[in-house]
């Protein structure tokens, strides 16, 4: 079922696949962390900010939610999942191909990013015969690889899930409804002013 907003945009009333890349307030080595690239949100307010997103409409009957996280924000991301009423069921890993360069980090340099796969309601287990590790090159800061979203899509299709939304997106993505600062210039899409999402076929 589709919903028309006051601005005339059309979105689904619920989504059964949602990707969330929270703007956690973390900083990496040499002052090159997230705050230098986009506005961040205090972690205590993150549940409020996520729920305020126009596309945060998980289907209570069954949905997969993909929570992107980093080494330093992993515990907070599990906390967020609990607050949002989600059940973590698996993990996926993006192994970053930097062409021989090292990532950021203090104790060690990080070359992997994690996705905590969560479930809401009842979702058939996809049982894909695939690795949980995706190797893909690093692009601009915080840009996530299309290879990972292709894996999300295969997981969803194997479970009969097709209504896809991406929160805190940096760009449009084929087959997904997206909202975020990188799409419309609005801080995290929290404001109700302006166009908060775009759809591509």
Tab-separated table of C-alpha atoms in Angstrom:
chain	number	residue	atom	x	y	z
A	1	UNK	CA	0.000	0.000	0.000
A	2	UNK	CA	1.239	3.478	-0.864
A	3	UNK	CA	0.923	6.696	1.130
A	4	UNK	CA	0.872	10.221	-0.305
A	5	UNK	CA	2.543	12.818	1.929
A	6	UNK	CA	1.400	16.474	2.200
A	7	UNK	CA	4.171	17.352	-0.263
A	8	UNK	CA	2.731	14.950	-2.816
A	9	UNK	CA	5.483	12.345	-2.619
A	10	UNK	CA	4.459	8.709	-2.563
A	11	UNK	CA	5.962	6.243	-0.112
A	12	UNK	CA	4.975	2.839	1.215
A	13	UNK	CA	2.976	2.717	4.431
A	14	UNK	CA	5.468	0.099	5.653
A	15	UNK	CA	8.829	-1.286	4.554
A	16	UNK	CA	10.088	-4.818	5.115
A	17	UNK	CA	13.741	-4.056	4.336
A	18	UNK	CA	15.394	-1.001	5.919
A	19	UNK	CA	19.056	-0.001	5.876
A	20	UNK	CA	20.162	2.479	8.560
A	21	UNK	CA	23.556	4.213	8.567
A	22	UNK	CA	23.352	6.223	11.791
A	23	UNK	CA	25.412	9.445	12.076
A	24	UNK	CA	27.137	8.434	15.319
A	25	UNK	CA	29.327	11.110	16.995
A	26	UNK	CA	32.645	9.318	16.700
A	27	UNK	CA	36.045	10.523	15.608
A	28	UNK	CA	38.923	8.592	14.121
A	29	UNK	CA	42.638	9.037	14.271
A	30	UNK	CA	44.154	12.303	13.039
A	31	UNK	CA	40.781	14.091	13.407
A	32	UNK	CA	39.333	12.568	10.238
A	33	UNK	CA	36.200	11.080	11.747
A	34	UNK	CA	32.498	11.500	10.986
A	35	UNK	CA	32.032	15.020	12.489
A	36	UNK	CA	34.441	16.418	9.895
A	37	UNK	CA	32.205	15.208	7.053
A	38	UNK	CA	28.558	15.559	8.169
A	39	UNK	CA	26.477	16.565	11.235
A	40	UNK	CA	26.265	13.856	13.865
A	41	UNK	CA	23.655	13.056	16.513
A	42	UNK	CA	24.316	12.438	20.245
A	43	UNK	CA	23.875	8.729	20.809
A	44	UNK	CA	21.192	9.236	23.481
A	45	UNK	CA	19.016	10.941	20.865
A	46	UNK	CA	19.579	8.422	18.087
A	47	UNK	CA	16.357	6.424	18.689
A	48	UNK	CA	14.342	9.644	18.478
A	49	UNK	CA	16.113	10.720	15.293
A	50	UNK	CA	15.680	7.314	13.634
A	51	UNK	CA	11.968	7.226	14.465
A	52	UNK	CA	11.600	10.752	13.060
A	53	UNK	CA	12.734	9.663	9.587
A	54	UNK	CA	9.939	9.759	7.049
A	55	UNK	CA	10.876	6.271	5.828
A	56	UNK	CA	11.189	4.615	9.250
A	57	UNK	CA	8.098	2.482	8.800
A	58	UNK	CA	9.172	-1.113	9.517
A	59	UNK	CA	6.470	-3.668	8.836
A	60	UNK	CA	5.499	-5.054	12.272
A	61	UNK	CA	4.461	-8.316	10.619
A	62	UNK	CA	7.980	-8.952	9.379
A	63	UNK	CA	11.008	-6.880	8.393
A	64	UNK	CA	14.778	-7.075	8.124
A	65	UNK	CA	16.675	-4.028	9.376
A	66	UNK	CA	20.339	-3.602	8.457
A	67	UNK	CA	22.177	-1.436	10.999
A	68	UNK	CA	25.552	-0.219	9.753
A	69	UNK	CA	28.117	0.141	12.511
A	70	UNK	CA	31.811	0.642	13.140
A	71	UNK	CA	34.234	-0.842	15.660
A	72	UNK	CA	33.762	2.102	18.017
A	73	UNK	CA	29.965	2.323	17.719
A	74	UNK	CA	29.135	-1.396	17.800
A	75	UNK	CA	27.864	-1.504	21.398
A	76	UNK	CA	25.758	1.599	20.846
A	77	UNK	CA	24.271	0.016	17.748
A	78	UNK	CA	23.206	-3.069	19.703
A	79	UNK	CA	21.687	-0.718	22.285
A	80	UNK	CA	19.821	1.101	19.504
A	81	UNK	CA	18.469	-2.193	18.176
A	82	UNK	CA	17.040	-3.058	21.596
A	83	UNK	CA	15.460	0.376	22.022
A	84	UNK	CA	13.851	0.112	18.581
A	85	UNK	CA	12.441	-3.310	19.449
A	86	UNK	CA	14.653	-5.195	16.998
A	87	UNK	CA	16.189	-8.643	17.420
A	88	UNK	CA	19.788	-8.985	16.127
A	89	UNK	CA	20.042	-12.260	14.191
A	90	UNK	CA	23.255	-12.072	12.148
A	91	UNK	CA	26.171	-9.930	10.990
A	92	UNK	CA	27.634	-8.968	7.646
A	93	UNK	CA	31.094	-7.536	7.013
A	94	UNK	CA	32.428	-5.113	4.439
A	95	UNK	CA	36.147	-5.724	3.949
A	96	UNK	CA	37.452	-2.454	2.554
A	97	UNK	CA	39.760	-2.593	-0.435
A	98	UNK	CA	41.921	0.515	-0.037
A	99	UNK	CA	44.512	-0.369	-2.625
A	100	UNK	CA	47.149	-1.053	0.004
A	101	UNK	CA	46.342	1.941	2.225
A	102	UNK	CA	45.378	1.545	5.896
A	103	UNK	CA	42.138	2.804	7.413
A	104	UNK	CA	41.641	5.001	10.469
A	105	UNK	CA	42.019	3.801	14.036
A	106	UNK	CA	44.008	4.268	17.217
A	107	UNK	CA	44.818	0.857	18.712
A	108	UNK	CA	44.721	-0.782	15.275
A	109	UNK	CA	43.763	0.521	11.839
A	110	UNK	CA	40.272	-0.500	10.808
A	111	UNK	CA	39.683	-2.015	7.383
A	112	UNK	CA	36.292	-3.565	8.015
A	113	UNK	CA	32.795	-2.224	8.610
A	114	UNK	CA	29.982	-4.279	10.093
A	115	UNK	CA	26.256	-4.552	9.497
A	116	UNK	CA	24.097	-5.916	12.295
A	117	UNK	CA	21.186	-7.748	10.689
A	118	UNK	CA	18.043	-7.409	12.799
A	119	UNK	CA	14.564	-8.834	12.574
A	120	UNK	CA	11.201	-7.385	13.466
A	121	UNK	CA	8.257	-9.746	13.587
A	122	UNK	CA	8.396	-12.982	11.590
A	123	UNK	CA	10.749	-13.278	8.620
A	124	UNK	CA	11.554	-16.532	6.789
A	125	UNK	CA	15.240	-17.399	7.086
A	126	UNK	CA	16.815	-16.652	3.668
A	127	UNK	CA	19.359	-19.511	3.914
A	128	UNK	CA	21.632	-18.052	1.253
A	129	UNK	CA	24.692	-20.109	0.459
A	130	UNK	CA	26.872	-17.006	0.473
A	131	UNK	CA	29.696	-15.596	2.562
A	132	UNK	CA	28.944	-12.957	5.171
A	133	UNK	CA	31.982	-10.987	3.934
A	134	UNK	CA	31.785	-8.576	0.999
A	135	UNK	CA	35.052	-7.233	-0.439
A	136	UNK	CA	34.572	-3.872	-2.134
A	137	UNK	CA	36.599	-0.710	-2.727
A	138	UNK	CA	36.369	2.378	-0.548
A	139	UNK	CA	34.893	5.431	-2.215
A	140	UNK	CA	34.114	8.821	-0.666
A	141	UNK	CA	33.671	9.108	3.111
A	142	UNK	CA	30.777	7.017	4.476
A	143	UNK	CA	29.626	5.917	1.016
A	144	UNK	CA	28.503	2.320	1.239
A	145	UNK	CA	29.258	-0.195	-1.528
A	146	UNK	CA	26.552	-1.256	-3.944
A	147	UNK	CA	27.843	-4.826	-3.562
A	148	UNK	CA	26.561	-4.878	0.017
A	149	UNK	CA	23.134	-3.624	-1.021
A	150	UNK	CA	23.000	-6.301	-3.686
A	151	UNK	CA	23.515	-8.828	-0.888
A	152	UNK	CA	20.761	-7.144	1.152
A	153	UNK	CA	18.514	-7.486	-1.874
A	154	UNK	CA	19.240	-11.178	-2.337
A	155	UNK	CA	18.544	-11.798	1.339
A	156	UNK	CA	15.259	-9.943	1.085
A	157	UNK	CA	14.163	-11.703	-2.075
A	158	UNK	CA	14.953	-15.087	-0.520
A	159	UNK	CA	12.660	-14.125	2.369
A	160	UNK	CA	9.941	-12.622	0.174
A	161	UNK	CA	10.749	-9.010	1.118
A	162	UNK	CA	10.719	-6.311	-1.556
A	163	UNK	CA	9.748	-2.920	-0.035
A	164	UNK	CA	13.127	-1.288	0.572
A	165	UNK	CA	14.094	1.928	2.365
A	166	UNK	CA	17.457	3.481	3.210
A	167	UNK	CA	17.838	5.997	6.050
A	168	UNK	CA	20.653	8.595	6.247
A	169	UNK	CA	21.463	7.866	2.620
A	170	UNK	CA	24.207	9.677	0.715
A	171	UNK	CA	22.750	9.166	-2.766
A	172	UNK	CA	19.852	7.627	-4.649
A	173	UNK	CA	19.919	3.860	-5.025
A	174	UNK	CA	18.038	1.856	-7.679
A	175	UNK	CA	15.183	-0.129	-6.191
A	176	UNK	CA	15.214	1.723	-2.857
A	177	UNK	CA	13.318	4.630	-1.348
A	178	UNK	CA	15.974	6.813	0.291
A	179	UNK	CA	16.155	9.814	2.615
A	180	UNK	CA	19.091	11.664	4.095
A	181	UNK	CA	21.296	14.720	4.078
A	182	UNK	CA	23.141	13.607	0.976
A	183	UNK	CA	19.862	13.436	-0.949
A	184	UNK	CA	18.183	16.736	-0.213
A	185	UNK	CA	20.572	18.885	1.809
A	186	UNK	CA	18.363	18.558	4.892
A	187	UNK	CA	20.069	17.471	8.077
A	188	UNK	CA	19.325	13.747	8.275
A	189	UNK	CA	15.842	14.313	6.835
A	190	UNK	CA	14.510	15.138	10.312
A	191	UNK	CA	12.950	18.394	9.182
A	192	UNK	CA	9.627	18.125	7.384
A	193	UNK	CA	10.512	20.967	5.035
A	194	UNK	CA	11.371	20.172	1.459
A	195	UNK	CA	11.602	16.891	-0.400
A	196	UNK	CA	12.898	14.188	1.912
A	197	UNK	CA	13.252	11.258	-0.416
A	198	UNK	CA	13.737	10.189	-3.975
A	199	UNK	CA	12.829	6.989	-5.752
A	200	UNK	CA	14.574	5.343	-8.661
A	201	UNK	CA	13.211	2.490	-10.722
